[in-house]
Tab-separated table of C-alpha atoms in Angstrom:
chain	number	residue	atom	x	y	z
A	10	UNK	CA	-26.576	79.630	5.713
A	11	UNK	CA	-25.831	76.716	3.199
A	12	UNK	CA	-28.900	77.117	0.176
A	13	UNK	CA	-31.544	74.253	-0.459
A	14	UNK	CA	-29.948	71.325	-1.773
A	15	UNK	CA	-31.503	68.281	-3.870
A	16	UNK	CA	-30.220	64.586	-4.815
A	17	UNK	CA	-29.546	63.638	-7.030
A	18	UNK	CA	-28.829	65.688	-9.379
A	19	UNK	CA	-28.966	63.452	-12.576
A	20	UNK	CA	-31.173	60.198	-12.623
A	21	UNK	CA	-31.951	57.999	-16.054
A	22	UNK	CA	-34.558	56.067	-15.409
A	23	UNK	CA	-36.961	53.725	-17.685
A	24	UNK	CA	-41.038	53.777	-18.614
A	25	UNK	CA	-42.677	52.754	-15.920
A	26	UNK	CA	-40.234	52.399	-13.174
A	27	UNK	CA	-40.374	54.716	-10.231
A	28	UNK	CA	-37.908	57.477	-8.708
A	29	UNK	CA	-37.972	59.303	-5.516
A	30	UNK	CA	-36.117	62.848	-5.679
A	31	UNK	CA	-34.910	64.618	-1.966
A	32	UNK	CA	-34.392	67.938	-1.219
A	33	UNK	CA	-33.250	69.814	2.082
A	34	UNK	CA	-34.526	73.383	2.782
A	35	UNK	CA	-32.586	76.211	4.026
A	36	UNK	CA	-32.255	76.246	7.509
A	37	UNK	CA	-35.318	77.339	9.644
A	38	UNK	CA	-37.511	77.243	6.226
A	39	UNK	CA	-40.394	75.434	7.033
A	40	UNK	CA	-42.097	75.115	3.911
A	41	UNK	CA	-40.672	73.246	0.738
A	42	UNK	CA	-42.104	73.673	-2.868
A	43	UNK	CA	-42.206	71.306	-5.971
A	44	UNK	CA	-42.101	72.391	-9.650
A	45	UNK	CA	-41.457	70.886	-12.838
A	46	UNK	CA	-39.866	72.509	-15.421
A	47	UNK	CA	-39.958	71.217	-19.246
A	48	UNK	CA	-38.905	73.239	-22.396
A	49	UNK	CA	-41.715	75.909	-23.594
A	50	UNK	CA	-43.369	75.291	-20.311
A	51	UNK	CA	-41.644	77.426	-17.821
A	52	UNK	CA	-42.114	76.292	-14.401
A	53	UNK	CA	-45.606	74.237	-13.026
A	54	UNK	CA	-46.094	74.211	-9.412
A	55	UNK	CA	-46.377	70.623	-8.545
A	56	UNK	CA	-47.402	70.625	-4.528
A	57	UNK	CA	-46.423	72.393	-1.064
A	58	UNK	CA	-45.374	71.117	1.887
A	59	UNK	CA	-45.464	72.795	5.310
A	60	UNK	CA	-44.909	70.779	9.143
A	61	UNK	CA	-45.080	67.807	7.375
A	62	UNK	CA	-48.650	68.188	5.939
A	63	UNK	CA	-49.442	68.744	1.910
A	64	UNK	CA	-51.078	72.548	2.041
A	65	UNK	CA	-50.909	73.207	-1.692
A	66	UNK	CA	-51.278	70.894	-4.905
A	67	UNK	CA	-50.961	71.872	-8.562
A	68	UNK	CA	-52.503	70.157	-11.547
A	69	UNK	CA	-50.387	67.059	-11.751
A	70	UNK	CA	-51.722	63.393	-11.386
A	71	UNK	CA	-51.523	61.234	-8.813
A	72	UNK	CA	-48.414	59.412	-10.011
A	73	UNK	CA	-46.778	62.475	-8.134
A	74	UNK	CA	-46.590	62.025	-4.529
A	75	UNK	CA	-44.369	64.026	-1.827
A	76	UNK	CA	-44.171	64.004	1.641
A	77	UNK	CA	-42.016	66.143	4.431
A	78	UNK	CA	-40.178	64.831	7.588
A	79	UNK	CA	-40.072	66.613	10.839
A	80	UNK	CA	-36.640	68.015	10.073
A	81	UNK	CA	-38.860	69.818	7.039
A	82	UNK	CA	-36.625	67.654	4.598
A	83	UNK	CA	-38.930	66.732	1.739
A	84	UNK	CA	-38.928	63.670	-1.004
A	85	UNK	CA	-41.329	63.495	-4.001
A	86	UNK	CA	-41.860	60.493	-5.819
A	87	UNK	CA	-43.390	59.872	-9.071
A	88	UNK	CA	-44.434	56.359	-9.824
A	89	UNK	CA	-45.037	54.382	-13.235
A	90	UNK	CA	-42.555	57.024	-15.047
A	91	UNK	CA	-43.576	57.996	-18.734
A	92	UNK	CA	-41.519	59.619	-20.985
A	93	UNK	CA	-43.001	62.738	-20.532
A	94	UNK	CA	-41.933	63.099	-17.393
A	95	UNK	CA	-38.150	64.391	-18.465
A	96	UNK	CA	-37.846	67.156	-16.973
A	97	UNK	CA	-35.758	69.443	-14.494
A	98	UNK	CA	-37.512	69.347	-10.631
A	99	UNK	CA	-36.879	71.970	-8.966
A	100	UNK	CA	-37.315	72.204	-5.108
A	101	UNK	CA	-37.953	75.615	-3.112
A	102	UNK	CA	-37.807	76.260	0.289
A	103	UNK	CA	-39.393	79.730	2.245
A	104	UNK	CA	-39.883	80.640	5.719
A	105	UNK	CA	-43.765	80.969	5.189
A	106	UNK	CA	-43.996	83.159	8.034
A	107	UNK	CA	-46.893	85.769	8.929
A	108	UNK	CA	-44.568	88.388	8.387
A	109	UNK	CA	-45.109	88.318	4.603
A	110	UNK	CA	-43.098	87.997	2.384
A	111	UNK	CA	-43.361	85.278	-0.945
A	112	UNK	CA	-39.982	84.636	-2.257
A	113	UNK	CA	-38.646	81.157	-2.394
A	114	UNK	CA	-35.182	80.062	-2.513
A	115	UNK	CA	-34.392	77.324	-5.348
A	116	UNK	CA	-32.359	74.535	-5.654
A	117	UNK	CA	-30.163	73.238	-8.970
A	118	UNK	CA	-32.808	71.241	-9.549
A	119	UNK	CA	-32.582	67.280	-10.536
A	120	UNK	CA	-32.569	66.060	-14.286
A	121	UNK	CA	-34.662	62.999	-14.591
A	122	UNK	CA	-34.371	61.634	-17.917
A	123	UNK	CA	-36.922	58.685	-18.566
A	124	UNK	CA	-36.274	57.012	-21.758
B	8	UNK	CA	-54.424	78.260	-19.167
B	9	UNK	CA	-51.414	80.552	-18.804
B	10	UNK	CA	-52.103	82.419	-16.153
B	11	UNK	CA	-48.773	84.658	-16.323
B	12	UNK	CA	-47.426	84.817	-19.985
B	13	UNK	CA	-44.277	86.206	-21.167
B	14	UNK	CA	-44.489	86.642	-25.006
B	15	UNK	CA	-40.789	86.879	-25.857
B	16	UNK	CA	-39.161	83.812	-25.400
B	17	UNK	CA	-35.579	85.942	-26.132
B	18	UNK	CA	-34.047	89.008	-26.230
B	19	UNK	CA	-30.746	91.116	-27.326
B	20	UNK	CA	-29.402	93.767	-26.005
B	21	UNK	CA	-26.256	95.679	-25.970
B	22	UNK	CA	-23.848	95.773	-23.083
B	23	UNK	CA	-24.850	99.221	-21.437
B	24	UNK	CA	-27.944	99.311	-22.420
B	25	UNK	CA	-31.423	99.376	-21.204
B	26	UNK	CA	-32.746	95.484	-20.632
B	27	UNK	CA	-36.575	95.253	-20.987
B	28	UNK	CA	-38.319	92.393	-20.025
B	29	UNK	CA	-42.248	91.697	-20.360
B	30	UNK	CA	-45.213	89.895	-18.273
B	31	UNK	CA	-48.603	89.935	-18.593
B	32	UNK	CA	-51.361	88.449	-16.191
B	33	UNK	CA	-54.780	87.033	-16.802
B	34	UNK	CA	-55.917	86.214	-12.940
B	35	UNK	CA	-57.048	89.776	-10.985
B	36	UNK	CA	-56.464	87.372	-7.586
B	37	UNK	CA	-52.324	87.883	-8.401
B	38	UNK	CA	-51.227	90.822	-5.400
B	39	UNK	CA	-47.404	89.366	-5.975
B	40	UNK	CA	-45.202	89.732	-8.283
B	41	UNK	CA	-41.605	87.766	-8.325
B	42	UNK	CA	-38.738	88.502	-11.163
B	43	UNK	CA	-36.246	85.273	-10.810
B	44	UNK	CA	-32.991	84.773	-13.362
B	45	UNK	CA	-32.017	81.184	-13.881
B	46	UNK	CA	-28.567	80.317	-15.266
B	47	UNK	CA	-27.948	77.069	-17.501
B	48	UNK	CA	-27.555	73.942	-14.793
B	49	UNK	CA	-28.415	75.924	-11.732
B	50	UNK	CA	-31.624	76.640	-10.328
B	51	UNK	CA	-33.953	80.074	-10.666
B	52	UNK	CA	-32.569	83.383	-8.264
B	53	UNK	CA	-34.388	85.517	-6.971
B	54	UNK	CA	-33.930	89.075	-7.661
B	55	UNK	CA	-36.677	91.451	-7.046
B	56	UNK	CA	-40.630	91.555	-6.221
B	57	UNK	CA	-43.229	93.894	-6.076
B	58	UNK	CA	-46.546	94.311	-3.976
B	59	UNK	CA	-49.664	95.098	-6.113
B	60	UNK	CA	-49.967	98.424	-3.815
B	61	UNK	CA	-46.853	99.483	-5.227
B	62	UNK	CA	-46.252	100.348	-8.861
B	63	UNK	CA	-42.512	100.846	-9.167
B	64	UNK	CA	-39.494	98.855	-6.998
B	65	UNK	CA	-36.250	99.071	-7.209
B	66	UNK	CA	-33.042	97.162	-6.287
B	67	UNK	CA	-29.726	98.854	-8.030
B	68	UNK	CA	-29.367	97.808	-11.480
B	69	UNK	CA	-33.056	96.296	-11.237
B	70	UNK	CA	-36.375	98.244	-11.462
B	71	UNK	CA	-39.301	96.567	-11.334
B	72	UNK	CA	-43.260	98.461	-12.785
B	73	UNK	CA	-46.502	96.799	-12.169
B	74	UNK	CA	-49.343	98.296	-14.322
B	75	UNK	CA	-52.653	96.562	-12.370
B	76	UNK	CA	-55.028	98.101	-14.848
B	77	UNK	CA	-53.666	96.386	-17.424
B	78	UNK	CA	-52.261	93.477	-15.778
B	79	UNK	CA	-48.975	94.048	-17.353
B	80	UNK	CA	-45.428	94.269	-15.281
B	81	UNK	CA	-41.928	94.873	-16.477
B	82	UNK	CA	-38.319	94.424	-15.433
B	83	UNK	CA	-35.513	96.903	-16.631
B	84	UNK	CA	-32.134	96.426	-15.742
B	85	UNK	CA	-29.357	99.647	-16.152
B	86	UNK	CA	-27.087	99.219	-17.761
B	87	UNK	CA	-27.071	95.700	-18.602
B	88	UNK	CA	-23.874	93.487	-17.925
B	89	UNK	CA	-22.632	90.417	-19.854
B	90	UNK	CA	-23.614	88.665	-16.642
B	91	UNK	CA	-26.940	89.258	-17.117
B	92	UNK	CA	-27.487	87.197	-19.764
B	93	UNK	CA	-29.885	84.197	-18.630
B	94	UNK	CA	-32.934	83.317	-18.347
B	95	UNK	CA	-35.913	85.662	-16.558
B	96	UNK	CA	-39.331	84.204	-15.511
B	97	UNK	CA	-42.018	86.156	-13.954
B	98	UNK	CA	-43.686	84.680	-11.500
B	99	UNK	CA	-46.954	85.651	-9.791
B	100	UNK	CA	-49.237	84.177	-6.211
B	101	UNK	CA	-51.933	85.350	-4.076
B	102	UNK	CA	-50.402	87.130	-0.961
B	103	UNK	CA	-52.301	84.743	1.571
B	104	UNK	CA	-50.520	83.393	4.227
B	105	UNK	CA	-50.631	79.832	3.525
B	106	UNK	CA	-50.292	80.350	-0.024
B	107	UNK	CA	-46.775	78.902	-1.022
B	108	UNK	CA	-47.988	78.675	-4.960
B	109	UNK	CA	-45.847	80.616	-7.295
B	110	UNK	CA	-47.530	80.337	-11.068
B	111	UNK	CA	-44.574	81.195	-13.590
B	112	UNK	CA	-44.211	82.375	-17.173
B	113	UNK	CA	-42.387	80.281	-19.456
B	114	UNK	CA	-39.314	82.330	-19.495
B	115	UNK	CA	-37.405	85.080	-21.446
B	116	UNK	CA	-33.363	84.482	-22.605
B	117	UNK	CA	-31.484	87.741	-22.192
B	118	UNK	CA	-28.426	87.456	-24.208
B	119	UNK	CA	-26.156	90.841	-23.710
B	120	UNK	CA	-24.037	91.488	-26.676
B	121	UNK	CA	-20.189	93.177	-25.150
C-alpha cells in the first residue's frame, strides 16, 4: 500500500497571505489527522477528520481550517499567515476502526516558511 | 500545559548498548501509549505501543514499560544500532473510539556513537 502523502512539500509564503496544504491517506484509512510541529514544541494536534466531518479540534485559532472529501483526501488551510506559523505540518492517516487500535501513519510533512 | 513531557531533549549512547528513553504523564485519562522515531526531512514512524493494562511490550530490539502509578513509561532498545539515531517522541490518547487525538512530548535525539 503506497503511505500518506502531502503537497507540497516546501511552500514560502508572506505575513498575511494564505496557504492551503493537501494530504492523501493510506488506502482504506478513513480518518486523517493534523499536527504542527515547531522546534521545542514537539508535535500539537491541530484537528481530525473522519467521513468528511471535523470530530476532533486542538487548541489552535480559527485561522486554521481543514476539511475532508469523500475520497477521505483532506486539505487544511490557514489564513492571514503570521510568522509564527513556520513550521513542519504533518498529516496522519488511521483506519479508526472499532477494532482498536491508535496508531497513525505519518506523512513527510510540508515546510511552510512564512517570512 | 504539557500533558506528556519528555525531559531529555538528547541522548548518547554507545553502539551495543542499552538505549533508554523517558516519558512522563500528567493526565490519568491517557490508557495509550505510542513510541514514534522521526528521521531529519521525513515524517514520525511508528514503532511500538502499549495498553495501560499492560506494563511491559515488546517488539525485537524495542521494549516498551508503562509504570501507571507513577505515570512514567520508558523505551529501551537492545543493542542499539547507528540507525537508531533520531528523534523519539512519546505520544499518549484516550482509547475511545472516536478519539483520533494523539498529545506528544517534545521529543528526545538519540545519537548512537559506532
Amino acid at each position: 500500500k503506497a503511505g500518506v502523502t502531502q503537497t507540497p512539500r516546501y511552500l514560502i509564503k508572506t505575513r498575511g497571505q494564505q496557504v492551503t496544504l493537501s494530504c492523501s491517506p493510506i488506502s482504506g484509512h478513513r480518518s486523517v489527522s493534523w499536527y504542527q510541529q515547531t522546534p521545542g514544541q514537539g508535535l500539537q494536534f491541530l484537528f481530525e477528520y473522519f467521513s468528511e466531518t471535523q470530530r476532533n479540534k486542538g487548541n489552535f485559532p480559527g485561522r486554521f481550517s481543514g476539511r475532508q472529501f469523500s475520497n477521505s483526501r483532506s486539505e487544511m488551510n490557514v489564513s492571514t499567515l503570521e510568522l509564527g506559523d513556520s513550521a513542519l505540518y504533518l498529516c496522519a492517516s488511521t483506519p479508526s476502526s472499532v477494532a482498536g487500535g491508535y496508531e497513525q501513519y505519518f506523512g513527510p510533512g510540508t515546510r511552510l516558511t512564512v517570512t | 500545559d504539557q500533558q506528556v513531557k519528555q525531559n531529555s531533549p538528547s541522548l548518547s549512547v554507545q553502539e551495543g548498548r542499552i538505549s533508554i528513553l523517558n516519558c512522563d504523564y500528567t493526565n490519568s485519562m491517557f490508557d495509550y501509549f505510542l513510541w514514534y522515531k522521526k528521521y531529519p526531512a521525513e515524517g514520525p514512524t511508528f514503532l511500538i505501543s502499549i495498553s495501560s493494562i499492560k506494563d511491559k511490550n515488546e517488539d525485537g530490539r524495542f521494549t516498551v514499560f508503562l509504570n501507571k502509578s507513577a505515570k512514567h513509561l520508558s523505551l529501551h532498545i537492545v543493542p542499539s544500532q547507528p540507525g537508531d539515531s533520531a528523534v523519539y517522541f512519546c505520544a499518549a490518547t484516550e482509547s475511545n473510539f472516536g478519539n483520533e487525538k494523539l498529545t506528544f512530548g517534545t521529543g528526545t535525539r538519540l545519537t548512537i556513537i559506532p
